[in-house]
Amino acid sequence: MAEPNLNGPILEVHDLKVTFRTENGSVPAVDGIDFAVAPGQTLAIVGESGSGKSVSSSAVMGLLPSNADVTGEVLLDGRELNGLPNDELRKIRGNDIAMVFQDALSALNPYYSVGWQVAEAYRLHHDVSKKVARSRAVEMLDKVGIPDAARRADSYPHEFSGGMRQRVVIAMALVNDPRVLIADEPTTALDVTVQAQIMRLLDDVQDEFGTALILISHDLGVVAEVADDVLVMYAGRAAERGTVRDLFFRAAHPYSLGLLGAMPRVDVPPKPRLTTIPGTPPTPGSITTGCPFQPRCAYTHLVGERCITERPELTPRPGEGDHEAACHLGRRPEVIL
Ligand code: SF4
């Protein structure tokens, strides 16, 4: 885990909302979230699929389809990115902010060698010769742990294992020294040992380059390893926000507790069995009043009507610094994790 940087955030997102225009009307996917990340810091955005975490990161990158309406502020070093023309955004994408996706195969072109692809990513933002770009590509492939990088640069994606391909994608993302790296489920498609290697690699490059890392994940084990701060999302909204210790030792939102209850842990006494959260997440836009987690929540009876009639907003936890939860239950639910 990186030491949090005290020089202030490099990326700030305020009141981000994303709505998709569809044949069946407007469908809200993200409903007013805020987050920030500083150089050298890792923010994990956690939630089930459909929670809005990937849509949020694509909105930051300006990568949403044309039927998406995005409002709110996305500030990179104080510069507003939301609403920038595409050619301006292209200069920033891959250069100041880069992204690593889950599926390395679809991020790489099967017809070009990996070295060529990393070099081209460099040439997109630097006016250099092919020779200079190639040597930069080899340097990056070496840095991300591709053995014999000068020779393997001439290999094609299908000649690499899944873990090695993901290393190539990371080299491509880092080749321009981005200040912010967004990694969207970067290890989901990999086996456990390779997952650990890739996360260690991200941690190392972050230490070396001081990159701010936003990790999109549903895997709390990975989050516990690398994150400084955590944003838990549910149904397009923030359910809880705080440090990684806040989440793992003082979780206050029933949804966060449900996620933790479903995770095997070695730091607490063993439970007879892991728990699961009953039901499924709501379809976007289907819950317009009350708490979006209410249909699945085991604590509604402790609050009553308010859970159905009044939408809970993120509220600071007394005496817990910046730790916030969006739940009407003013105290931490009594649970055995
Ligand atoms: Fe559960 Fe009510 Fe809290 Fe929502 S506001 S998480 S329904 S207790």
mmCIF file of C-alpha atoms and ligand atoms in Angstrom:
data_model
loop_
_atom_site.group_PDB
_atom_site.id
_atom_site.type_symbol
_atom_site.label_atom_id
_atom_site.label_comp_id
_atom_site.label_asym_id
_atom_site.label_seq_id
_atom_site.Cartn_x
_atom_site.Cartn_y
_atom_site.Cartn_z
ATOM 1 C CA MET A 1 0.000 0.000 0.000
ATOM 2 C CA ALA A 2 1.385 3.407 -0.945
ATOM 3 C CA GLU A 3 1.916 6.224 1.525
ATOM 4 C CA PRO A 4 -0.923 8.699 0.997
ATOM 5 C CA ASN A 5 0.321 11.863 -0.647
ATOM 6 C CA LEU A 6 -0.398 15.012 1.303
ATOM 7 C CA ASN A 7 0.001 17.421 -1.613
ATOM 8 C CA GLY A 8 -3.660 17.310 -2.513
ATOM 9 C CA PRO A 9 -5.605 15.423 -5.151
ATOM 10 C CA ILE A 10 -4.618 15.311 -8.800
ATOM 11 C CA LEU A 11 -8.023 14.069 -9.910
ATOM 12 C CA GLU A 12 -11.242 15.331 -8.353
ATOM 13 C CA VAL A 13 -14.735 14.249 -9.303
ATOM 14 C CA HIS A 14 -17.686 16.225 -7.987
ATOM 15 C CA ASP A 15 -21.363 15.315 -8.247
ATOM 16 C CA LEU A 16 -20.808 13.058 -11.257
ATOM 17 C CA LYS A 17 -24.062 11.949 -12.873
ATOM 18 C CA VAL A 18 -24.415 9.728 -15.916
ATOM 19 C CA THR A 19 -27.727 9.087 -17.642
ATOM 20 C CA PHE A 20 -28.195 6.978 -20.752
ATOM 21 C CA ARG A 21 -30.822 8.002 -23.293
ATOM 22 C CA THR A 22 -32.536 4.808 -24.474
ATOM 23 C CA GLU A 23 -35.645 3.864 -26.462
ATOM 24 C CA ASN A 24 -37.372 3.320 -23.123
ATOM 25 C CA GLY A 25 -36.451 6.729 -21.748
ATOM 26 C CA SER A 26 -33.616 8.013 -19.580
ATOM 27 C CA VAL A 27 -31.764 5.451 -17.494
ATOM 28 C CA PRO A 28 -29.629 6.826 -14.664
ATOM 29 C CA ALA A 29 -26.408 4.850 -14.140
ATOM 30 C CA VAL A 30 -24.461 7.124 -11.804
ATOM 31 C CA ASP A 31 -26.310 9.488 -9.503
ATOM 32 C CA GLY A 32 -24.055 12.120 -7.977
ATOM 33 C CA ILE A 33 -20.795 10.657 -6.735
ATOM 34 C CA ASP A 34 -17.674 12.432 -5.485
ATOM 35 C CA PHE A 35 -14.149 11.132 -5.191
ATOM 36 C CA ALA A 36 -10.569 12.315 -5.342
ATOM 37 C CA VAL A 37 -7.161 10.716 -5.617
ATOM 38 C CA ALA A 38 -3.687 12.132 -4.942
ATOM 39 C CA PRO A 39 -0.329 11.219 -6.497
ATOM 40 C CA GLY A 40 0.952 7.930 -5.086
ATOM 41 C CA GLN A 41 -2.437 7.106 -3.607
ATOM 42 C CA THR A 42 -4.804 4.241 -4.428
ATOM 43 C CA LEU A 43 -8.546 4.702 -4.375
ATOM 44 C CA ALA A 44 -10.594 1.546 -4.756
ATOM 45 C CA ILE A 45 -14.119 1.819 -6.140
ATOM 46 C CA VAL A 46 -16.026 -1.269 -5.052
ATOM 47 C CA GLY A 47 -19.425 -2.714 -5.852
ATOM 48 C CA GLU A 48 -21.326 -5.458 -7.641
ATOM 49 C CA SER A 49 -21.737 -5.334 -11.397
ATOM 50 C CA GLY A 50 -24.277 -2.675 -12.320
ATOM 51 C CA SER A 51 -23.293 -0.475 -9.356
ATOM 52 C CA GLY A 52 -21.963 2.217 -11.693
ATOM 53 C CA LYS A 53 -18.272 1.816 -10.864
ATOM 54 C CA SER A 54 -17.096 1.115 -14.410
ATOM 55 C CA VAL A 55 -19.444 3.723 -15.908
ATOM 56 C CA SER A 56 -17.918 6.282 -13.526
ATOM 57 C CA SER A 57 -14.374 5.524 -14.651
ATOM 58 C CA SER A 58 -15.372 5.563 -18.328
ATOM 59 C CA ALA A 59 -17.013 8.954 -17.724
ATOM 60 C CA VAL A 60 -13.741 10.264 -16.267
ATOM 61 C CA MET A 61 -11.937 9.024 -19.384
ATOM 62 C CA GLY A 62 -14.589 10.476 -21.710
ATOM 63 C CA LEU A 63 -15.140 6.998 -23.112
ATOM 64 C CA LEU A 64 -18.911 6.680 -22.816
ATOM 65 C CA PRO A 65 -21.103 6.186 -25.909
ATOM 66 C CA SER A 66 -22.841 9.177 -27.450
ATOM 67 C CA ASN A 67 -26.198 8.386 -25.779
ATOM 68 C CA ALA A 68 -24.665 9.117 -22.345
ATOM 69 C CA ASP A 69 -25.289 12.479 -20.688
ATOM 70 C CA VAL A 70 -22.593 13.326 -18.170
ATOM 71 C CA THR A 71 -22.856 16.184 -15.682
ATOM 72 C CA GLY A 72 -20.671 17.228 -12.774
ATOM 73 C CA GLU A 73 -17.018 18.158 -12.520
ATOM 74 C CA VAL A 74 -14.039 16.018 -13.503
ATOM 75 C CA LEU A 75 -10.969 18.051 -12.597
ATOM 76 C CA LEU A 76 -7.466 16.944 -13.556
ATOM 77 C CA ASP A 77 -5.018 19.215 -11.777
ATOM 78 C CA GLY A 78 -7.858 21.741 -11.572
ATOM 79 C CA ARG A 79 -8.659 21.557 -15.308
ATOM 80 C CA GLU A 80 -12.241 20.605 -16.176
ATOM 81 C CA LEU A 81 -12.367 17.544 -18.465
ATOM 82 C CA ASN A 82 -16.129 17.087 -18.682
ATOM 83 C CA GLY A 83 -17.320 18.723 -21.879
ATOM 84 C CA LEU A 84 -13.873 19.016 -23.486
ATOM 85 C CA PRO A 85 -13.923 18.430 -27.254
ATOM 86 C CA ASN A 86 -12.865 14.939 -28.343
ATOM 87 C CA ASP A 87 -9.516 15.984 -29.826
ATOM 88 C CA GLU A 88 -8.564 17.649 -26.514
ATOM 89 C CA LEU A 89 -9.654 14.562 -24.586
ATOM 90 C CA ARG A 90 -7.608 12.332 -26.878
ATOM 91 C CA LYS A 91 -4.484 14.283 -25.936
ATOM 92 C CA ILE A 92 -5.199 13.663 -22.253
ATOM 93 C CA ARG A 93 -6.261 10.020 -22.610
ATOM 94 C CA GLY A 94 -3.279 7.707 -22.581
ATOM 95 C CA ASN A 95 -1.013 10.593 -21.694
ATOM 96 C CA ASP A 96 -2.208 12.148 -18.402
ATOM 97 C CA ILE A 97 -4.798 9.494 -17.569
ATOM 98 C CA ALA A 98 -4.488 5.916 -18.774
ATOM 99 C CA MET A 99 -6.666 2.895 -18.303
ATOM 100 C CA VAL A 100 -6.062 -0.831 -17.907
ATOM 101 C CA PHE A 101 -9.040 -3.021 -18.697
ATOM 102 C CA GLN A 102 -9.909 -6.500 -17.476
ATOM 103 C CA ASP A 103 -9.620 -8.158 -20.863
ATOM 104 C CA ALA A 104 -6.068 -7.824 -22.161
ATOM 105 C CA LEU A 105 -6.881 -9.775 -25.321
ATOM 106 C CA SER A 106 -9.401 -7.239 -26.547
ATOM 107 C CA ALA A 107 -7.084 -4.346 -25.607
ATOM 108 C CA LEU A 108 -4.335 -5.709 -27.877
ATOM 109 C CA ASN A 109 -4.398 -6.008 -31.643
ATOM 110 C CA PRO A 110 -3.671 -9.625 -32.676
ATOM 111 C CA TYR A 111 -2.023 -8.514 -35.946
ATOM 112 C CA TYR A 112 0.809 -6.439 -34.460
ATOM 113 C CA SER A 113 3.721 -7.383 -32.234
ATOM 114 C CA VAL A 114 3.415 -6.272 -28.614
ATOM 115 C CA GLY A 115 6.517 -4.086 -28.939
ATOM 116 C CA TRP A 116 5.037 -2.281 -31.935
ATOM 117 C CA GLN A 117 1.795 -1.649 -30.024
ATOM 118 C CA VAL A 118 3.545 -0.216 -26.963
ATOM 119 C CA ALA A 119 5.776 1.910 -29.221
ATOM 120 C CA GLU A 120 2.758 3.268 -31.125
ATOM 121 C CA ALA A 121 1.062 4.197 -27.846
ATOM 122 C CA TYR A 122 4.187 6.254 -27.106
ATOM 123 C CA ARG A 123 4.310 7.813 -30.587
ATOM 124 C CA LEU A 124 0.686 8.941 -30.238
ATOM 125 C CA HIS A 125 1.817 11.478 -27.665
ATOM 126 C CA HIS A 126 5.507 11.994 -28.519
ATOM 127 C CA ASP A 127 7.033 13.189 -31.765
ATOM 128 C CA VAL A 128 9.884 10.656 -31.855
ATOM 129 C CA SER A 129 11.358 8.242 -34.400
ATOM 130 C CA LYS A 130 10.243 4.610 -34.558
ATOM 131 C CA LYS A 131 13.640 3.608 -33.214
ATOM 132 C CA VAL A 132 13.324 5.799 -30.118
ATOM 133 C CA ALA A 133 9.748 4.612 -29.555
ATOM 134 C CA ARG A 134 10.837 0.981 -29.891
ATOM 135 C CA SER A 135 13.562 1.382 -27.296
ATOM 136 C CA ARG A 136 11.062 3.064 -24.963
ATOM 137 C CA ALA A 137 8.677 0.129 -25.533
ATOM 138 C CA VAL A 138 11.393 -2.395 -24.692
ATOM 139 C CA GLU A 139 12.272 -0.397 -21.560
ATOM 140 C CA MET A 140 8.615 -0.495 -20.433
ATOM 141 C CA LEU A 141 8.179 -4.192 -21.236
ATOM 142 C CA ASP A 142 11.266 -4.860 -19.152
ATOM 143 C CA LYS A 143 9.901 -2.711 -16.320
ATOM 144 C CA VAL A 144 6.645 -4.655 -16.135
ATOM 145 C CA GLY A 145 8.550 -7.929 -15.900
ATOM 146 C CA ILE A 146 8.522 -9.332 -19.443
ATOM 147 C CA PRO A 147 11.645 -11.515 -19.495
ATOM 148 C CA ASP A 148 14.069 -10.924 -22.357
ATOM 149 C CA ALA A 149 12.017 -7.873 -23.353
ATOM 150 C CA ALA A 150 14.103 -6.874 -26.399
ATOM 151 C CA ARG A 151 13.387 -10.227 -28.031
ATOM 152 C CA ARG A 152 9.819 -10.725 -26.763
ATOM 153 C CA ALA A 153 8.849 -7.277 -28.088
ATOM 154 C CA ASP A 154 8.610 -8.943 -31.506
ATOM 155 C CA SER A 155 6.112 -11.565 -30.268
ATOM 156 C CA TYR A 156 2.378 -11.376 -30.948
ATOM 157 C CA PRO A 157 -0.302 -11.261 -28.225
ATOM 158 C CA HIS A 158 -1.343 -14.915 -28.771
ATOM 159 C CA GLU A 159 2.221 -15.993 -27.974
ATOM 160 C CA PHE A 160 1.872 -14.659 -24.409
ATOM 161 C CA SER A 161 0.053 -16.118 -21.374
ATOM 162 C CA GLY A 162 -2.894 -14.184 -19.889
ATOM 163 C CA GLY A 163 -0.700 -12.728 -17.125
ATOM 164 C CA MET A 164 2.017 -11.670 -19.572
ATOM 165 C CA ARG A 165 -0.572 -10.052 -21.854
ATOM 166 C CA GLN A 166 -1.886 -8.081 -18.898
ATOM 167 C CA ARG A 167 1.697 -6.935 -18.218
ATOM 168 C CA VAL A 168 1.910 -5.729 -21.832
ATOM 169 C CA VAL A 169 -1.334 -3.785 -21.403
ATOM 170 C CA ILE A 170 0.056 -2.214 -18.240
ATOM 171 C CA ALA A 171 3.279 -1.303 -20.112
ATOM 172 C CA MET A 172 1.143 0.317 -22.802
ATOM 173 C CA ALA A 173 -0.818 2.272 -20.187
ATOM 174 C CA LEU A 174 2.341 3.442 -18.422
ATOM 175 C CA VAL A 175 4.479 4.213 -21.452
ATOM 176 C CA ASN A 176 3.585 7.927 -21.372
ATOM 177 C CA ASP A 177 4.076 8.285 -17.593
ATOM 178 C CA PRO A 178 0.408 9.029 -16.864
ATOM 179 C CA ARG A 179 -0.313 10.795 -13.619
ATOM 180 C CA VAL A 180 -3.531 8.848 -13.103
ATOM 181 C CA LEU A 181 -4.005 5.166 -13.889
ATOM 182 C CA ILE A 182 -7.481 3.645 -13.835
ATOM 183 C CA ALA A 183 -7.409 -0.134 -13.550
ATOM 184 C CA ASP A 184 -10.824 -1.714 -14.165
ATOM 185 C CA GLU A 185 -10.867 -5.235 -12.676
ATOM 186 C CA PRO A 186 -7.280 -5.699 -13.919
ATOM 187 C CA THR A 187 -6.861 -9.196 -12.510
ATOM 188 C CA THR A 188 -10.315 -10.763 -12.751
ATOM 189 C CA ALA A 189 -9.481 -12.924 -15.759
ATOM 190 C CA LEU A 190 -6.262 -14.249 -14.192
ATOM 191 C CA ASP A 191 -5.528 -17.073 -11.770
ATOM 192 C CA VAL A 192 -4.800 -16.246 -8.142
ATOM 193 C CA THR A 193 -0.993 -16.382 -8.287
ATOM 194 C CA VAL A 194 -0.844 -14.204 -11.388
ATOM 195 C CA GLN A 195 -3.396 -11.823 -9.812
ATOM 196 C CA ALA A 196 -1.024 -11.281 -6.896
ATOM 197 C CA GLN A 197 1.913 -10.665 -9.271
ATOM 198 C CA ILE A 198 -0.041 -8.092 -11.284
ATOM 199 C CA MET A 199 -1.222 -6.261 -8.164
ATOM 200 C CA ARG A 200 2.360 -6.209 -6.854
ATOM 201 C CA LEU A 201 3.466 -4.822 -10.203
ATOM 202 C CA LEU A 202 0.865 -2.025 -10.058
ATOM 203 C CA ASP A 203 1.967 -1.256 -6.511
ATOM 204 C CA ASP A 204 5.637 -1.132 -7.576
ATOM 205 C CA VAL A 205 5.082 1.123 -10.581
ATOM 206 C CA GLN A 206 2.962 3.379 -8.434
ATOM 207 C CA ASP A 207 5.792 3.670 -5.915
ATOM 208 C CA GLU A 208 8.312 4.327 -8.671
ATOM 209 C CA PHE A 209 6.311 6.857 -10.694
ATOM 210 C CA GLY A 210 4.059 8.358 -7.993
ATOM 211 C CA THR A 211 1.029 7.515 -10.135
ATOM 212 C CA ALA A 212 -2.428 8.013 -8.647
ATOM 213 C CA LEU A 213 -4.273 4.705 -9.013
ATOM 214 C CA ILE A 214 -8.018 4.184 -9.205
ATOM 215 C CA LEU A 215 -8.760 0.505 -8.830
ATOM 216 C CA ILE A 216 -12.219 -0.648 -9.889
ATOM 217 C CA SER A 217 -12.877 -3.991 -8.238
ATOM 218 C CA HIS A 218 -15.442 -6.303 -6.759
ATOM 219 C CA ASP A 219 -12.673 -8.253 -5.009
ATOM 220 C CA LEU A 220 -12.279 -7.034 -1.438
ATOM 221 C CA GLY A 221 -9.190 -9.220 -0.962
ATOM 222 C CA VAL A 222 -7.374 -7.204 -3.638
ATOM 223 C CA VAL A 223 -8.728 -3.949 -2.205
ATOM 224 C CA ALA A 224 -7.455 -4.796 1.292
ATOM 225 C CA GLU A 225 -3.982 -5.380 -0.153
ATOM 226 C CA VAL A 226 -3.484 -2.217 -2.144
ATOM 227 C CA ALA A 227 -6.037 0.535 -1.428
ATOM 228 C CA ASP A 228 -5.628 3.605 0.736
ATOM 229 C CA ASP A 229 -9.193 4.866 0.369
ATOM 230 C CA VAL A 230 -12.360 3.052 -0.638
ATOM 231 C CA LEU A 231 -15.620 4.172 -2.215
ATOM 232 C CA VAL A 232 -18.387 1.569 -2.012
ATOM 233 C CA MET A 233 -21.005 2.062 -4.724
ATOM 234 C CA TYR A 234 -24.508 0.685 -4.846
ATOM 235 C CA ALA A 235 -27.106 1.375 -7.540
ATOM 236 C CA GLY A 236 -25.127 4.281 -8.972
ATOM 237 C CA ARG A 237 -24.657 6.008 -5.615
ATOM 238 C CA ALA A 238 -22.033 6.111 -2.897
ATOM 239 C CA ALA A 239 -23.016 3.801 -0.036
ATOM 240 C CA GLU A 240 -19.871 4.325 2.031
ATOM 241 C CA ARG A 241 -16.577 6.140 1.770
ATOM 242 C CA GLY A 242 -13.484 6.108 3.961
ATOM 243 C CA THR A 243 -10.030 4.671 4.409
ATOM 244 C CA VAL A 244 -9.378 0.996 3.845
ATOM 245 C CA ARG A 245 -9.269 0.584 7.652
ATOM 246 C CA ASP A 246 -12.664 2.281 7.958
ATOM 247 C CA LEU A 247 -14.122 -0.271 5.579
ATOM 248 C CA PHE A 248 -12.512 -3.361 7.046
ATOM 249 C CA PHE A 249 -12.742 -2.486 10.752
ATOM 250 C CA ARG A 250 -15.580 0.054 11.034
ATOM 251 C CA ALA A 251 -17.887 -0.648 8.088
ATOM 252 C CA ALA A 252 -21.113 1.229 8.714
ATOM 253 C CA HIS A 253 -23.338 0.519 5.713
ATOM 254 C CA PRO A 254 -25.291 -2.757 5.666
ATOM 255 C CA TYR A 255 -24.241 -3.273 2.030
ATOM 256 C CA SER A 256 -20.540 -2.963 2.909
ATOM 257 C CA LEU A 257 -21.115 -5.400 5.757
ATOM 258 C CA GLY A 258 -22.761 -7.787 3.316
ATOM 259 C CA LEU A 259 -19.754 -7.577 0.969
ATOM 260 C CA LEU A 260 -17.393 -8.197 3.877
ATOM 261 C CA GLY A 261 -19.501 -11.097 5.145
ATOM 262 C CA ALA A 262 -19.154 -12.770 1.757
ATOM 263 C CA MET A 263 -15.356 -12.505 1.844
ATOM 264 C CA PRO A 264 -13.114 -15.172 3.374
ATOM 265 C CA ARG A 265 -10.882 -13.555 6.041
ATOM 266 C CA VAL A 266 -7.923 -14.727 8.046
ATOM 267 C CA ASP A 267 -7.835 -11.741 10.443
ATOM 268 C CA VAL A 268 -11.063 -12.560 12.316
ATOM 269 C CA PRO A 269 -12.228 -15.804 13.983
ATOM 270 C CA PRO A 270 -13.560 -18.251 11.386
ATOM 271 C CA LYS A 271 -17.300 -18.283 10.750
ATOM 272 C CA PRO A 272 -19.259 -21.479 10.213
ATOM 273 C CA ARG A 273 -20.004 -20.290 6.683
ATOM 274 C CA LEU A 274 -19.693 -17.229 4.489
ATOM 275 C CA THR A 275 -22.829 -15.158 4.120
ATOM 276 C CA THR A 276 -24.310 -13.768 0.935
ATOM 277 C CA ILE A 277 -26.426 -10.692 0.332
ATOM 278 C CA PRO A 278 -29.947 -11.847 -0.509
ATOM 279 C CA GLY A 279 -31.577 -10.681 -3.744
ATOM 280 C CA THR A 280 -30.014 -8.853 -6.643
ATOM 281 C CA PRO A 281 -29.099 -5.201 -7.241
ATOM 282 C CA PRO A 282 -31.974 -3.061 -8.584
ATOM 283 C CA THR A 283 -32.081 -2.289 -12.282
ATOM 284 C CA PRO A 284 -30.866 1.278 -12.878
ATOM 285 C CA GLY A 285 -33.554 3.847 -12.192
ATOM 286 C CA SER A 286 -36.054 1.372 -10.712
ATOM 287 C CA ILE A 287 -35.834 2.725 -7.148
ATOM 288 C CA THR A 288 -36.616 6.414 -7.066
ATOM 289 C CA THR A 289 -37.560 6.940 -3.435
ATOM 290 C CA GLY A 290 -36.046 5.732 -0.211
ATOM 291 C CA CYS A 291 -32.833 3.765 0.175
ATOM 292 C CA PRO A 292 -31.809 1.816 -2.940
ATOM 293 C CA PHE A 293 -30.518 -1.021 -0.742
ATOM 294 C CA GLN A 294 -33.802 -1.322 1.199
ATOM 295 C CA PRO A 295 -35.208 -4.410 -0.614
ATOM 296 C CA ARG A 296 -32.081 -6.387 0.382
ATOM 297 C CA CYS A 297 -31.323 -4.821 3.745
ATOM 298 C CA ALA A 298 -31.527 -6.873 6.956
ATOM 299 C CA TYR A 299 -31.671 -3.747 9.166
ATOM 300 C CA THR A 300 -34.690 -1.881 7.780
ATOM 301 C CA HIS A 301 -36.765 -2.934 10.808
ATOM 302 C CA LEU A 302 -34.380 -0.985 13.066
ATOM 303 C CA VAL A 303 -35.154 2.235 11.172
ATOM 304 C CA GLY A 304 -38.707 1.835 9.844
ATOM 305 C CA GLU A 305 -40.522 3.960 7.256
ATOM 306 C CA ARG A 306 -37.610 6.287 6.513
ATOM 307 C CA CYS A 307 -35.803 3.520 4.628
ATOM 308 C CA ILE A 308 -38.701 3.450 2.155
ATOM 309 C CA THR A 309 -39.550 7.135 1.972
ATOM 310 C CA GLU A 310 -36.296 9.054 2.384
ATOM 311 C CA ARG A 311 -33.101 8.661 0.397
ATOM 312 C CA PRO A 312 -30.098 8.517 2.765
ATOM 313 C CA GLU A 313 -27.214 10.856 1.918
ATOM 314 C CA LEU A 314 -23.551 10.290 2.756
ATOM 315 C CA THR A 315 -23.140 11.452 6.371
ATOM 316 C CA PRO A 316 -19.915 11.694 8.396
ATOM 317 C CA ARG A 317 -19.436 9.034 11.066
ATOM 318 C CA PRO A 318 -18.949 10.868 14.374
ATOM 319 C CA GLY A 319 -15.331 10.779 15.539
ATOM 320 C CA GLU A 320 -14.144 8.817 12.483
ATOM 321 C CA GLY A 321 -12.476 11.502 10.365
ATOM 322 C CA ASP A 322 -13.603 11.441 6.725
ATOM 323 C CA HIS A 323 -15.489 8.170 7.093
ATOM 324 C CA GLU A 324 -19.036 8.553 5.702
ATOM 325 C CA ALA A 325 -21.990 6.240 5.147
ATOM 326 C CA ALA A 326 -25.358 6.725 3.449
ATOM 327 C CA CYS A 327 -27.665 4.925 5.873
ATOM 328 C CA HIS A 328 -30.427 6.122 8.197
ATOM 329 C CA LEU A 329 -29.236 3.741 10.865
ATOM 330 C CA GLY A 330 -27.199 6.176 12.933
ATOM 331 C CA ARG A 331 -25.053 3.459 14.505
ATOM 332 C CA ARG A 332 -23.059 0.533 13.266
ATOM 333 C CA PRO A 333 -25.216 -2.550 12.854
ATOM 334 C CA GLU A 334 -24.367 -5.275 15.370
ATOM 335 C CA VAL A 335 -22.935 -8.050 13.283
ATOM 336 C CA ILE A 336 -20.367 -10.751 13.577
ATOM 337 C CA LEU A 337 -18.163 -10.589 10.516
HETATM 338 FE FE1 SF4 B 1 -30.742 -0.458 5.295
HETATM 339 FE FE2 SF4 B 1 -32.303 1.613 5.855
HETATM 340 FE FE3 SF4 B 1 -29.663 1.862 6.030
HETATM 341 FE FE4 SF4 B 1 -30.836 1.640 3.662
HETATM 342 S S1 SF4 B 1 -31.072 3.307 5.110
HETATM 343 S S2 SF4 B 1 -29.020 0.586 4.318
HETATM 344 S S3 SF4 B 1 -32.495 0.240 4.097
HETATM 345 S S4 SF4 B 1 -30.968 0.540 7.295
#
